[in-house]
GROMACS .gro file of C-alpha atoms in nm:
model
  497
    1MET     CA    1   0.000   0.000   0.000
    2LYS     CA    2   0.127   0.344  -0.094
    3ARG     CA    3   0.170   0.606   0.179
    4TYR     CA    4   0.257   0.971   0.127
    5MET     CA    5   0.366   1.257   0.344
    6ALA     CA    6   0.295   1.620   0.253
    7VAL     CA    7   0.500   1.899   0.411
    8TRP     CA    8   0.372   2.257   0.399
    9PHE     CA    9   0.612   2.545   0.464
   10ARG     CA   10   0.369   2.804   0.592
   11HIS     CA   11   0.611   3.100   0.574
   12LEU     CA   12   0.886   2.970   0.350
   13ALA     CA   13   1.007   3.299   0.202
   14ALA     CA   14   0.998   3.476   0.539
   15ASP     CA   15   1.171   3.185   0.713
   16ARG     CA   16   1.451   3.191   0.458
   17LEU     CA   17   1.509   3.563   0.512
   18ALA     CA   18   1.507   3.516   0.889
   19LEU     CA   19   1.767   3.242   0.853
   20ARG     CA   20   1.992   3.479   0.661
   21PHE     CA   21   1.935   3.765   0.907
   22PRO     CA   22   1.874   3.623   1.256
   23GLY     CA   23   1.778   3.967   1.384
   24LEU     CA   24   1.446   3.930   1.200
   25ARG     CA   25   1.338   3.634   1.410
   26GLN     CA   26   1.032   3.709   1.620
   27GLN     CA   27   0.982   4.026   1.411
   28PRO     CA   28   0.670   4.102   1.203
   29PHE     CA   29   0.787   4.166   0.847
   30VAL     CA   30   0.665   4.108   0.493
   31LEU     CA   31   0.813   4.045   0.148
   32VAL     CA   32   0.681   4.262  -0.131
   33ALA     CA   33   0.691   4.294  -0.511
   34PRO     CA   34   0.558   4.560  -0.751
   35GLU     CA   35   0.239   4.479  -0.941
   36ARG     CA   36   0.044   4.712  -1.167
   37GLY     CA   37   0.188   5.024  -1.011
   38ARG     CA   38   0.135   4.907  -0.655
   39VAL     CA   39   0.351   4.725  -0.405
   40ILE     CA   40   0.185   4.402  -0.304
   41ILE     CA   41   0.271   4.182  -0.007
   42ARG     CA   42   0.380   3.841  -0.137
   43ALA     CA   43   0.472   3.668   0.186
   44VAL     CA   44   0.448   3.737   0.557
   45SER     CA   45   0.635   3.619   0.861
   46ARG     CA   46   0.452   3.423   1.129
   47GLU     CA   47   0.443   3.730   1.352
   48ALA     CA   48   0.305   3.947   1.071
   49GLY     CA   49   0.044   3.681   0.997
   50ALA     CA   50  -0.058   3.686   1.363
   51LEU     CA   51  -0.133   4.059   1.321
   52GLY     CA   52  -0.382   3.972   1.047
   53ILE     CA   53  -0.163   4.077   0.754
   54LEU     CA   54  -0.224   3.847   0.457
   55PRO     CA   55  -0.039   3.793   0.127
   56GLY     CA   56  -0.203   3.992  -0.149
   57THR     CA   57  -0.255   4.299   0.066
   58VAL     CA   58  -0.131   4.633  -0.065
   59LEU     CA   59   0.173   4.734   0.138
   60ALA     CA   60   0.048   5.090   0.185
   61ASP     CA   61  -0.274   4.959   0.340
   62ALA     CA   62  -0.085   4.736   0.582
   63ARG     CA   63   0.152   5.017   0.684
   64ALA     CA   64  -0.143   5.248   0.738
   65VAL     CA   65  -0.244   5.016   1.022
   66TYR     CA   66   0.108   4.913   1.128
   67PRO     CA   67   0.345   5.202   1.044
   68ASP     CA   68   0.647   5.016   1.184
   69LEU     CA   69   0.593   4.709   0.968
   70LEU     CA   70   0.923   4.596   0.813
   71PHE     CA   71   0.920   4.504   0.444
   72TYR     CA   72   1.177   4.361   0.203
   73ASP     CA   73   1.189   4.279  -0.167
   74GLU     CA   74   1.074   3.931  -0.264
   75ASP     CA   75   1.345   3.687  -0.371
   76PRO     CA   76   1.229   3.491  -0.678
   77SER     CA   77   1.466   3.194  -0.618
   78GLN     CA   78   1.226   3.009  -0.389
   79ASP     CA   79   1.197   2.706  -0.618
   80LYS     CA   80   1.565   2.627  -0.573
   81LEU     CA   81   1.519   2.632  -0.198
   82LEU     CA   82   1.235   2.381  -0.221
   83GLU     CA   83   1.446   2.159  -0.444
   84SER     CA   84   1.725   2.174  -0.189
   85LEU     CA   85   1.482   2.079   0.087
   86ALA     CA   86   1.352   1.791  -0.126
   87ILE     CA   87   1.708   1.664  -0.173
   88TRP     CA   88   1.758   1.695   0.203
   89CYS     CA   89   1.453   1.468   0.248
   90TYR     CA   90   1.627   1.187   0.058
   91ARG     CA   91   1.769   1.078   0.390
   92PHE     CA   92   1.412   0.978   0.480
   93THR     CA   93   1.280   0.846   0.149
   94PRO     CA   94   1.406   0.756  -0.200
   95VAL     CA   95   1.132   0.963  -0.367
   96ALA     CA   96   1.070   1.329  -0.283
   97GLY     CA   97   0.925   1.604  -0.498
   98VAL     CA   98   0.823   1.969  -0.490
   99ASP     CA   99   0.450   2.026  -0.448
  100GLY     CA  100   0.344   2.374  -0.548
  101PRO     CA  101   0.521   2.692  -0.443
  102ASP     CA  102   0.544   2.606  -0.074
  103GLY     CA  103   0.530   2.232  -0.021
  104LEU     CA  104   0.697   1.895  -0.057
  105VAL     CA  105   0.551   1.551  -0.105
  106LEU     CA  106   0.732   1.232  -0.005
  107ASP     CA  107   0.659   0.875  -0.104
  108ILE     CA  108   0.720   0.710   0.232
  109SER     CA  109   0.602   0.359   0.140
  110GLY     CA  110   0.821   0.105   0.319
  111CYS     CA  111   1.035   0.371   0.494
  112THR     CA  112   0.866   0.447   0.824
  113HIS     CA  113   0.962   0.127   1.007
  114LEU     CA  114   1.321   0.257   1.023
  115TRP     CA  115   1.197   0.529   1.258
  116GLY     CA  116   0.973   0.304   1.465
  117GLY     CA  117   0.659   0.365   1.261
  118GLU     CA  118   0.475   0.652   1.098
  119GLU     CA  119   0.443   0.852   1.420
  120GLY     CA  120   0.816   0.849   1.480
  121TYR     CA  121   0.886   0.917   1.114
  122PHE     CA  122   0.649   1.214   1.116
  123GLU     CA  123   0.793   1.360   1.436
  124ASN     CA  124   1.151   1.318   1.318
  125ILE     CA  125   1.102   1.512   0.995
  126VAL     CA  126   0.884   1.788   1.140
  127THR     CA  127   1.108   1.838   1.443
  128ARG     CA  128   1.423   1.865   1.234
  129LEU     CA  129   1.268   2.112   0.992
  130GLN     CA  130   1.136   2.325   1.277
  131ALA     CA  131   1.475   2.313   1.445
  132GLY     CA  132   1.621   2.439   1.117
  133GLY     CA  133   1.406   2.752   1.140
  134TYR     CA  134   1.107   2.659   0.923
  135HIS     CA  135   0.743   2.678   1.027
  136VAL     CA  136   0.593   2.362   0.885
  137ARG     CA  137   0.278   2.155   0.897
  138ALA     CA  138   0.262   1.801   0.761
  139ALA     CA  139   0.032   1.503   0.721
  140ILE     CA  140   0.050   1.138   0.619
  141ALA     CA  141  -0.219   0.963   0.417
  142ASP     CA  142  -0.279   0.703   0.147
  143THR     CA  143  -0.290   0.965  -0.129
  144MET     CA  144  -0.091   1.276  -0.204
  145ALA     CA  145  -0.408   1.484  -0.237
  146ALA     CA  146  -0.540   1.378   0.103
  147ALA     CA  147  -0.202   1.442   0.271
  148TRP     CA  148  -0.187   1.785   0.102
  149ALA     CA  149  -0.536   1.874   0.226
  150VAL     CA  150  -0.489   1.759   0.585
  151ALA     CA  151  -0.148   1.931   0.612
  152ARG     CA  152  -0.303   2.266   0.518
  153TYR     CA  153  -0.660   2.247   0.647
  154GLY     CA  154  -0.671   1.957   0.891
  155THR     CA  155  -0.759   2.011   1.255
  156THR     CA  156  -0.727   1.651   1.376
  157HIS     CA  157  -0.432   1.413   1.402
  158PRO     CA  158  -0.218   1.456   1.090
  159VAL     CA  159  -0.130   1.086   1.052
  160ILE     CA  160  -0.434   0.945   0.874
  161ALA     CA  161  -0.479   0.570   0.917
  162PRO     CA  162  -0.476   0.359   0.600
  163GLY     CA  163  -0.810   0.387   0.423
  164GLY     CA  164  -0.917   0.682   0.638
  165GLN     CA  165  -0.876   0.963   0.387
  166ALA     CA  166  -1.248   0.985   0.305
  167ALA     CA  167  -1.343   1.034   0.671
  168ALA     CA  168  -1.056   1.279   0.724
  169MET     CA  169  -1.171   1.496   0.433
  170ARG     CA  170  -1.534   1.532   0.530
  171ASP     CA  171  -1.490   1.822   0.772
  172LEU     CA  172  -1.244   2.013   0.555
  173PRO     CA  173  -1.347   2.317   0.345
  174PRO     CA  174  -1.384   2.294  -0.036
  175GLU     CA  175  -1.043   2.463  -0.074
  176ALA     CA  176  -0.885   2.141   0.054
  177LEU     CA  177  -0.960   1.981  -0.285
  178ARG     CA  178  -0.731   2.231  -0.467
  179LEU     CA  179  -1.012   2.345  -0.695
  180GLU     CA  180  -1.015   2.651  -0.913
  181PRO     CA  181  -1.119   2.962  -0.715
  182LEU     CA  182  -1.434   3.007  -0.925
  183VAL     CA  183  -1.546   2.650  -0.852
  184THR     CA  184  -1.478   2.694  -0.482
  185GLU     CA  185  -1.671   3.019  -0.478
  186ARG     CA  186  -1.967   2.850  -0.652
  187LEU     CA  187  -1.967   2.568  -0.397
  188ARG     CA  188  -1.968   2.810  -0.108
  189LYS     CA  189  -2.249   3.017  -0.258
  190LEU     CA  190  -2.459   2.700  -0.263
  191GLY     CA  191  -2.381   2.631   0.101
  192PHE     CA  192  -2.124   2.356   0.056
  193THR     CA  193  -1.882   2.464   0.327
  194GLN     CA  194  -1.741   2.115   0.388
  195THR     CA  195  -1.632   1.855   0.137
  196GLY     CA  196  -1.842   1.590   0.310
  197MET     CA  197  -2.154   1.781   0.200
  198PHE     CA  198  -2.099   1.702  -0.169
  199MET     CA  199  -1.839   1.425  -0.203
  200ASP     CA  200  -2.104   1.150  -0.206
  201MET     CA  201  -2.329   1.319  -0.460
  202PRO     CA  202  -2.380   1.135  -0.793
  203PRO     CA  203  -2.089   1.201  -1.032
  204ALA     CA  204  -2.323   1.314  -1.308
  205VAL     CA  205  -2.467   1.584  -1.084
  206LEU     CA  206  -2.127   1.708  -0.973
  207ARG     CA  207  -2.000   1.714  -1.332
  208ARG     CA  208  -2.304   1.904  -1.457
  209ARG     CA  209  -2.303   2.163  -1.176
  210PHE     CA  210  -1.931   2.212  -1.105
  211GLY     CA  211  -1.737   2.057  -1.389
  212GLN     CA  212  -1.507   1.760  -1.441
  213GLN     CA  213  -1.234   1.902  -1.216
  214VAL     CA  214  -1.436   1.833  -0.900
  215LEU     CA  215  -1.465   1.463  -0.987
  216GLU     CA  216  -1.096   1.438  -1.068
  217ARG     CA  217  -0.992   1.599  -0.743
  218ILE     CA  218  -1.225   1.381  -0.537
  219GLY     CA  219  -1.091   1.076  -0.720
  220LYS     CA  220  -0.731   1.170  -0.640
  221VAL     CA  221  -0.814   1.233  -0.276
  222LEU     CA  222  -0.988   0.897  -0.238
  223GLY     CA  223  -0.729   0.710  -0.444
  224THR     CA  224  -0.960   0.602  -0.727
  225LEU     CA  225  -0.759   0.813  -0.972
  226PRO     CA  226  -0.380   0.809  -0.991
  227GLU     CA  227  -0.167   1.114  -0.916
  228LEU     CA  228   0.185   1.147  -1.050
  229LEU     CA  229   0.471   1.233  -0.818
  230VAL     CA  230   0.761   1.396  -1.003
  231PRO     CA  231   1.069   1.342  -0.787
  232VAL     CA  232   1.354   1.587  -0.762
  233GLN     CA  233   1.668   1.432  -0.901
  234PRO     CA  234   1.962   1.469  -0.664
  235PRO     CA  235   2.280   1.581  -0.838
  236GLU     CA  236   2.519   1.303  -0.931
  237PRO     CA  237   2.833   1.335  -0.717
  238TYR     CA  238   3.157   1.428  -0.886
  239VAL     CA  239   3.356   1.117  -0.806
  240GLU     CA  240   3.608   0.934  -1.026
  241ARG     CA  241   3.782   0.608  -0.941
  242LEU     CA  242   4.105   0.469  -1.085
  243PRO     CA  243   4.193   0.111  -0.982
  244CYS     CA  244   4.551   0.003  -1.051
  245LEU     CA  245   4.659  -0.337  -1.187
  246ASP     CA  246   4.988  -0.308  -0.996
  247PRO     CA  247   5.035  -0.109  -0.675
  248ILE     CA  248   5.169   0.244  -0.735
  249ARG     CA  249   5.468   0.339  -0.520
  250THR     CA  250   5.644   0.619  -0.710
  251ALA     CA  251   5.574   0.989  -0.744
  252PRO     CA  252   5.553   0.975  -1.128
  253GLY     CA  253   5.293   0.701  -1.098
  254ILE     CA  254   5.087   0.909  -0.856
  255GLU     CA  255   5.115   1.212  -1.085
  256LEU     CA  256   4.992   1.007  -1.380
  257ALA     CA  257   4.694   0.881  -1.177
  258ILE     CA  258   4.602   1.234  -1.067
  259ARG     CA  259   4.621   1.360  -1.425
  260ARG     CA  260   4.391   1.087  -1.553
  261LEU     CA  261   4.136   1.151  -1.280
  262LEU     CA  262   4.148   1.527  -1.335
  263GLU     CA  263   4.101   1.482  -1.710
  264THR     CA  264   3.776   1.292  -1.650
  265ILE     CA  265   3.651   1.538  -1.388
  266CYS     CA  266   3.737   1.841  -1.603
  267GLN     CA  267   3.560   1.693  -1.907
  268ARG     CA  268   3.241   1.658  -1.706
  269LEU     CA  269   3.280   2.006  -1.561
  270GLN     CA  270   3.322   2.138  -1.915
  271GLN     CA  271   3.001   1.969  -2.030
  272GLU     CA  272   2.803   2.100  -1.734
  273GLU     CA  273   2.961   2.450  -1.739
  274LYS     CA  274   3.086   2.419  -1.385
  275GLY     CA  275   3.414   2.473  -1.210
  276LEU     CA  276   3.581   2.303  -0.918
  277ARG     CA  277   3.616   2.479  -0.583
  278LYS     CA  278   3.728   2.190  -0.367
  279ALA     CA  279   3.872   1.846  -0.448
  280ARG     CA  280   3.973   1.552  -0.236
  281LEU     CA  281   4.206   1.267  -0.343
  282VAL     CA  282   4.188   0.945  -0.145
  283CYS     CA  283   4.460   0.685  -0.205
  284TYR     CA  284   4.379   0.332  -0.086
  285ARG     CA  285   4.691   0.131  -0.006
  286THR     CA  286   4.735  -0.243  -0.028
  287ASP     CA  287   4.786  -0.263   0.351
  288GLY     CA  288   4.440  -0.116   0.411
  289GLY     CA  289   4.563   0.233   0.491
  290GLN     CA  290   4.436   0.552   0.329
  291GLN     CA  291   4.612   0.872   0.228
  292LEU     CA  292   4.405   1.188   0.188
  293VAL     CA  293   4.499   1.519   0.028
  294GLU     CA  294   4.272   1.814  -0.045
  295ILE     CA  295   4.294   2.126  -0.256
  296GLY     CA  296   4.073   2.435  -0.277
  297THR     CA  297   4.043   2.723  -0.521
  298ASN     CA  298   3.935   3.082  -0.477
  299SER     CA  299   3.711   3.071  -0.784
  300PRO     CA  300   3.556   2.795  -0.997
  301VAL     CA  301   3.829   2.625  -1.202
  302ARG     CA  302   3.835   2.344  -1.457
  303ASN     CA  303   4.181   2.413  -1.595
  304LEU     CA  304   4.357   2.078  -1.570
  305GLU     CA  305   4.712   2.214  -1.548
  306HIS     CA  306   4.624   2.456  -1.271
  307LEU     CA  307   4.445   2.189  -1.068
  308PHE     CA  308   4.729   1.944  -1.122
  309ARG     CA  309   4.984   2.194  -0.993
  310LEU     CA  310   4.780   2.232  -0.675
  311PHE     CA  311   4.786   1.857  -0.621
  312GLU     CA  312   5.152   1.842  -0.721
  313LEU     CA  313   5.239   2.052  -0.417
  314LYS     CA  314   5.103   1.779  -0.192
  315ILE     CA  315   5.232   1.465  -0.359
  316ASP     CA  316   5.527   1.462  -0.119
  317THR     CA  317   5.283   1.417   0.170
  318ILE     CA  318   5.142   1.093   0.025
  319GLU     CA  319   5.302   0.782   0.173
  320PRO     CA  320   5.242   0.490  -0.067
  321ASP     CA  321   5.413   0.239   0.163
  322LEU     CA  322   5.363  -0.102  -0.004
  323GLY     CA  323   5.171   0.058  -0.286
  324ILE     CA  324   4.843   0.227  -0.379
  325GLU     CA  325   4.586   0.009  -0.550
  326LEU     CA  326   4.297   0.255  -0.585
  327PHE     CA  327   4.273   0.632  -0.639
  328VAL     CA  328   3.942   0.811  -0.578
  329LEU     CA  329   3.904   1.178  -0.669
  330GLU     CA  330   3.602   1.364  -0.532
  331ALA     CA  331   3.486   1.719  -0.602
  332PRO     CA  332   3.243   1.793  -0.318
  333VAL     CA  333   3.215   2.163  -0.403
  334VAL     CA  334   3.159   2.285  -0.759
  335GLU     CA  335   3.007   2.608  -0.886
  336GLY     CA  336   2.884   2.745  -1.214
  337LEU     CA  337   3.151   2.849  -1.463
  338THR     CA  338   3.044   2.956  -1.810
  339THR     CA  339   3.253   2.901  -2.120
  340GLN     CA  340   3.314   3.274  -2.148
  341GLN     CA  341   3.459   3.280  -1.799
  342GLU     CA  342   3.696   2.996  -1.876
  343ARG     CA  343   3.841   3.182  -2.172
  344LEU     CA  344   3.967   3.442  -1.930
  345TRP     CA  345   4.256   3.205  -1.861
  346ASP     CA  346   4.396   3.275  -2.207
  347LEU     CA  347   4.328   3.647  -2.234
  348ASP     CA  348   4.624   3.877  -2.190
  349THR     CA  349   4.398   4.149  -2.050
  350CYS     CA  350   4.315   3.927  -1.757
  351GLY     CA  351   4.666   3.805  -1.693
  352LYS     CA  352   4.701   3.988  -1.366
  353LYS     CA  353   4.372   3.860  -1.238
  354ASP     CA  354   4.458   3.503  -1.325
  355ALA     CA  355   4.799   3.538  -1.170
  356VAL     CA  356   4.647   3.657  -0.845
  357THR     CA  357   4.397   3.372  -0.849
  358LYS     CA  358   4.666   3.113  -0.906
  359LEU     CA  359   4.885   3.268  -0.639
  360LEU     CA  360   4.601   3.254  -0.388
  361ASP     CA  361   4.532   2.892  -0.473
  362ARG     CA  362   4.896   2.800  -0.416
  363LEU     CA  363   4.909   2.994  -0.091
  364GLU     CA  364   4.590   2.824   0.022
  365SER     CA  365   4.744   2.485  -0.051
  366ARG     CA  366   5.045   2.571   0.163
  367ILE     CA  367   4.903   2.765   0.458
  368GLY     CA  368   4.537   2.668   0.448
  369ALA     CA  369   4.216   2.835   0.340
  370ALA     CA  370   4.156   2.976   0.688
  371ALA     CA  371   4.451   3.214   0.648
  372ILE     CA  372   4.313   3.387   0.335
  373HIS     CA  373   4.011   3.615   0.346
  374ARG     CA  374   3.844   3.866   0.120
  375TYR     CA  375   3.579   4.102   0.245
  376LEU     CA  376   3.294   4.285   0.076
  377PRO     CA  377   3.085   4.576   0.207
  378GLU     CA  378   2.728   4.527   0.328
  379GLU     CA  379   2.452   4.785   0.346
  380HIS     CA  380   2.474   4.829   0.722
  381HIS     CA  381   2.631   5.106   0.923
  382TRP     CA  382   2.664   4.894   1.239
  383PRO     CA  383   3.032   4.787   1.217
  384GLU     CA  384   2.981   4.416   1.285
  385ARG     CA  385   2.739   4.394   0.993
  386SER     CA  386   2.912   4.634   0.754
  387VAL     CA  387   3.139   4.368   0.598
  388ARG     CA  388   3.107   4.004   0.504
  389THR     CA  389   3.343   3.736   0.380
  390ALA     CA  390   3.343   3.685   0.002
  391SER     CA  391   3.293   3.332  -0.125
  392ASP     CA  392   3.549   3.371  -0.405
  393ILE     CA  393   3.773   3.627  -0.568
  394GLN     CA  394   3.528   3.698  -0.850
  395GLU     CA  395   3.232   3.781  -0.630
  396ALA     CA  396   3.135   4.143  -0.684
  397ALA     CA  397   3.028   4.384  -0.414
  398ALA     CA  398   2.659   4.464  -0.404
  399THR     CA  399   2.731   4.810  -0.267
  400PRO     CA  400   3.039   5.037  -0.288
  401TRP     CA  401   3.279   5.076   0.000
  402PRO     CA  402   3.192   5.380   0.215
  403GLU     CA  403   3.501   5.586   0.128
  404HIS     CA  404   3.377   5.891   0.318
  405LEU     CA  405   3.404   5.703   0.647
  406VAL     CA  406   3.730   5.631   0.826
  407ARG     CA  407   3.742   5.266   0.922
  408PRO     CA  408   4.025   5.056   1.068
  409VAL     CA  409   4.229   4.820   0.852
  410SER     CA  410   4.167   4.539   1.099
  411LEU     CA  411   3.821   4.518   1.252
  412LEU     CA  412   3.785   4.281   1.545
  413GLY     CA  413   3.513   4.020   1.515
  414ALA     CA  414   3.374   4.136   1.848
  415PRO     CA  415   3.465   4.444   2.054
  416VAL     CA  416   3.700   4.383   2.348
  417ARG     CA  417   3.633   4.561   2.672
  418ILE     CA  418   3.906   4.793   2.798
  419GLU     CA  419   3.966   5.015   3.099
  420VAL     CA  420   4.005   5.387   3.025
  421SER     CA  421   4.069   5.714   3.197
  422ALA     CA  422   3.885   6.011   3.045
  423PRO     CA  423   3.921   6.371   3.168
  424ILE     CA  424   3.558   6.467   3.133
  425PRO     CA  425   3.249   6.302   2.982
  426ASP     CA  426   3.224   6.297   2.601
  427TYR     CA  427   3.601   6.338   2.569
  428PRO     CA  428   3.839   6.078   2.427
  429PRO     CA  429   4.035   5.883   2.689
  430MET     CA  430   4.372   5.998   2.821
  431LEU     CA  431   4.488   5.639   2.846
  432PHE     CA  432   4.347   5.290   2.813
  433ILE     CA  433   4.453   4.945   2.927
  434HIS     CA  434   4.437   4.663   2.673
  435LYS     CA  435   4.573   4.313   2.745
  436GLY     CA  436   4.746   4.443   3.055
  437LYS     CA  437   4.935   4.716   2.868
  438ILE     CA  438   4.883   5.085   2.935
  439HIS     CA  439   4.846   5.299   2.622
  440LYS     CA  440   4.887   5.673   2.671
  441VAL     CA  441   4.680   5.859   2.414
  442VAL     CA  442   4.862   6.146   2.244
  443ARG     CA  443   4.618   6.218   1.962
  444ALA     CA  444   4.249   6.154   1.923
  445ASP     CA  445   3.966   6.233   1.686
  446GLY     CA  446   3.594   6.192   1.735
  447PRO     CA  447   3.344   6.108   1.844
  448GLU     CA  448   3.154   5.946   1.558
  449ARG     CA  449   2.818   5.835   1.690
  450ILE     CA  450   2.676   5.513   1.546
  451GLU     CA  451   2.323   5.427   1.645
  452ARG     CA  452   2.184   5.077   1.667
  453GLU     CA  453   1.994   4.946   1.367
  454TRP     CA  454   1.664   4.960   1.550
  455TRP     CA  455   1.486   4.742   1.294
  456ILE     CA  456   1.720   4.454   1.381
  457GLU     CA  457   1.800   4.493   1.749
  458LYS     CA  458   1.773   4.729   2.041
  459GLY     CA  459   2.058   4.856   2.255
  460LEU     CA  460   2.287   5.144   2.333
  461GLN     CA  461   2.451   5.367   2.076
  462ARG     CA  462   2.828   5.392   2.040
  463ASP     CA  463   3.063   5.692   2.030
  464TYR     CA  464   3.376   5.597   1.833
  465TYR     CA  465   3.717   5.764   1.868
  466GLN     CA  466   4.030   5.727   1.657
  467VAL     CA  467   4.322   5.746   1.897
  468GLU     CA  468   4.699   5.720   1.869
  469ASP     CA  469   4.921   5.619   2.156
  470GLU     CA  470   5.273   5.740   2.229
  471GLU     CA  471   5.422   5.445   2.041
  472GLY     CA  472   5.243   5.537   1.720
  473GLY     CA  473   4.978   5.265   1.740
  474ARG     CA  474   4.636   5.376   1.616
  475TYR     CA  475   4.319   5.226   1.754
  476TRP     CA  476   3.943   5.247   1.709
  477LEU     CA  477   3.778   5.279   2.050
  478PHE     CA  478   3.419   5.341   2.144
  479ARG     CA  479   3.212   5.421   2.447
  480SER     CA  480   2.883   5.237   2.478
  481GLY     CA  481   2.605   5.456   2.617
  482HIS     CA  482   2.586   5.800   2.774
  483TYR     CA  483   2.733   5.934   3.092
  484GLY     CA  484   2.469   6.012   3.348
  485GLU     CA  485   2.211   5.753   3.241
  486HIS     CA  486   2.430   5.463   3.356
  487LYS     CA  487   2.795   5.369   3.376
  488PRO     CA  488   2.935   5.366   3.022
  489GLU     CA  489   3.170   5.092   2.908
  490TRP     CA  490   3.467   5.128   2.674
  491PHE     CA  491   3.578   4.886   2.407
  492ILE     CA  492   3.849   4.851   2.144
  493HIS     CA  493   3.710   4.751   1.805
  494GLY     CA  494   3.994   4.775   1.554
  495TYR     CA  495   4.346   4.872   1.453
  496PHE     CA  496   4.436   5.132   1.194
  497ALA     CA  497   4.795   5.017   1.157
   0.00000   0.00000   0.00000
C-alpha cells in the first residue's frame, strides 16, 4: 500500500530571510513585489500573519495600520530552496518532490519502520525542519491529495490511518480539494462549506453543476484516480575512481593517476559548465591504509594544469608504503563556470587577475584556506554587519565601500572591553589598558556616533574615537552609552595600523 507525506512550509520565504538575518526572528515583516503600479505583499512572517496581515494585501494599506511594519523585496529563487529541501529529504525516502510553491511531497512507502513507525517518522522530519528555522505543517495519508489537504486544512491528528482519507476529508473546506477559485466560490455560494456535504453526490450531478475538475480531485483524494509524483533528481556526485593493476609506489605514478582523474573530472565540468572549488584525493593502499589530500580554489576552475599543480604541491605528503591500489578523486564543491569565464585564462587582458587567483590557490594549498580572506561591504552602518566574507575572488560587491568614512584596517570580530581614563564626559580617553598594557593617548579624533539598527535589534549607541598612543599605534575605540544615564563601558574595536 502506498503512503505519502505532505509537508507545507507556511512561511517559507519569510523563514529563509530570517535564517539569513537572525535579527528578523520574532519580528513582524513582509516580502513585497511591484504589481500594476502598486507594491503588493507576497509573503508574511509568522508574527506578521498573527497581526492579520495576509499575502495579497497592498503594502500601503498594511503600513497604514502598522506604520512600523518591516518590508523587504521578494526573492524569486524560492523554487531552488524547495528543491534543496527535497534533496535533504532523501535521507528519509528515496522519492521526494516539490508540491506547489510552498510544499513537498514524499513517497514514504516502506520507509517508516526505520523510525519506529509513521508517528516516529512524522515527528523526526517535522522536528528537524522546525529546528532548522522553518514553520511547517505536515500530514500522512494514502494519497498525495489527502495528505496535502490535511497538512493545510486539517484540525485533527495529521497521521491518517490507511483507508481513512475519506473520513478525514469530510470536515475540511472545499479549498482542501485544490479546486479553481471560481469552482470553490460557486460551492460556497450554494452552502457547501465542507467537502463531506458534496463528495457522495452522484458524479453526473457534480459534473453538470461544477465541472469535471471536481470529480478528478475527489478521485485523487480517495485514491480512485492516480496522481503522479515527479521526484527531484539529486545531483550526481563528482567522483572518479582509478583502480591500478599493480600497486603504485612512485611519485611519477601518482602524478599520472592524478592527471587521468582530473582529465575525466574536467571533461564533465566542461560539459556542465561548472568549475571546481574543492577536491579531495583518497589513495587506498594495499595494507588497508588511506592517504588523503585536499585542494581548494578561490574561484571555480576546470583548468587541468592549474588543478594538477595544486595537487603536485602535496604529492610529497602521500606515503604509498607497499603501494596504492585505488585512487578516488572527489569534487564535493563545484560552482557554475560559463565558457566565457573559462576563456579568461587565455586572455592577456586578464593576466594579472589570473595570476592573483593562481597565487592565492597555491598559498591556500600551503598555509590553508583559513589564512586567506576577502571582504565585501554590506549595506549596514553597524560595524559588525558592515562587511562580510566573500565566497570567491570573483564575487562582486553589491554596494560600494563607504570611502567617506574612516574605518580601521583590521576590525575585530567582536569588541573587546578595555579600561580607560577620560578627563571629562564625552572626551576621548587619556589612556586605556588593553591586554594588561597601558596605552597613553597622544592624539584623538571623534566622536563618531553610530546608532543601533533599531529594525534589527535594540541597545545602546556607540561613540567611536580614533586614537593614537605614544608608540604610534592607532586604535578604534568606542564608548557604549551615555554618561549620566548609567555607567558607560569602553571597548576597542579595531586597529588602523
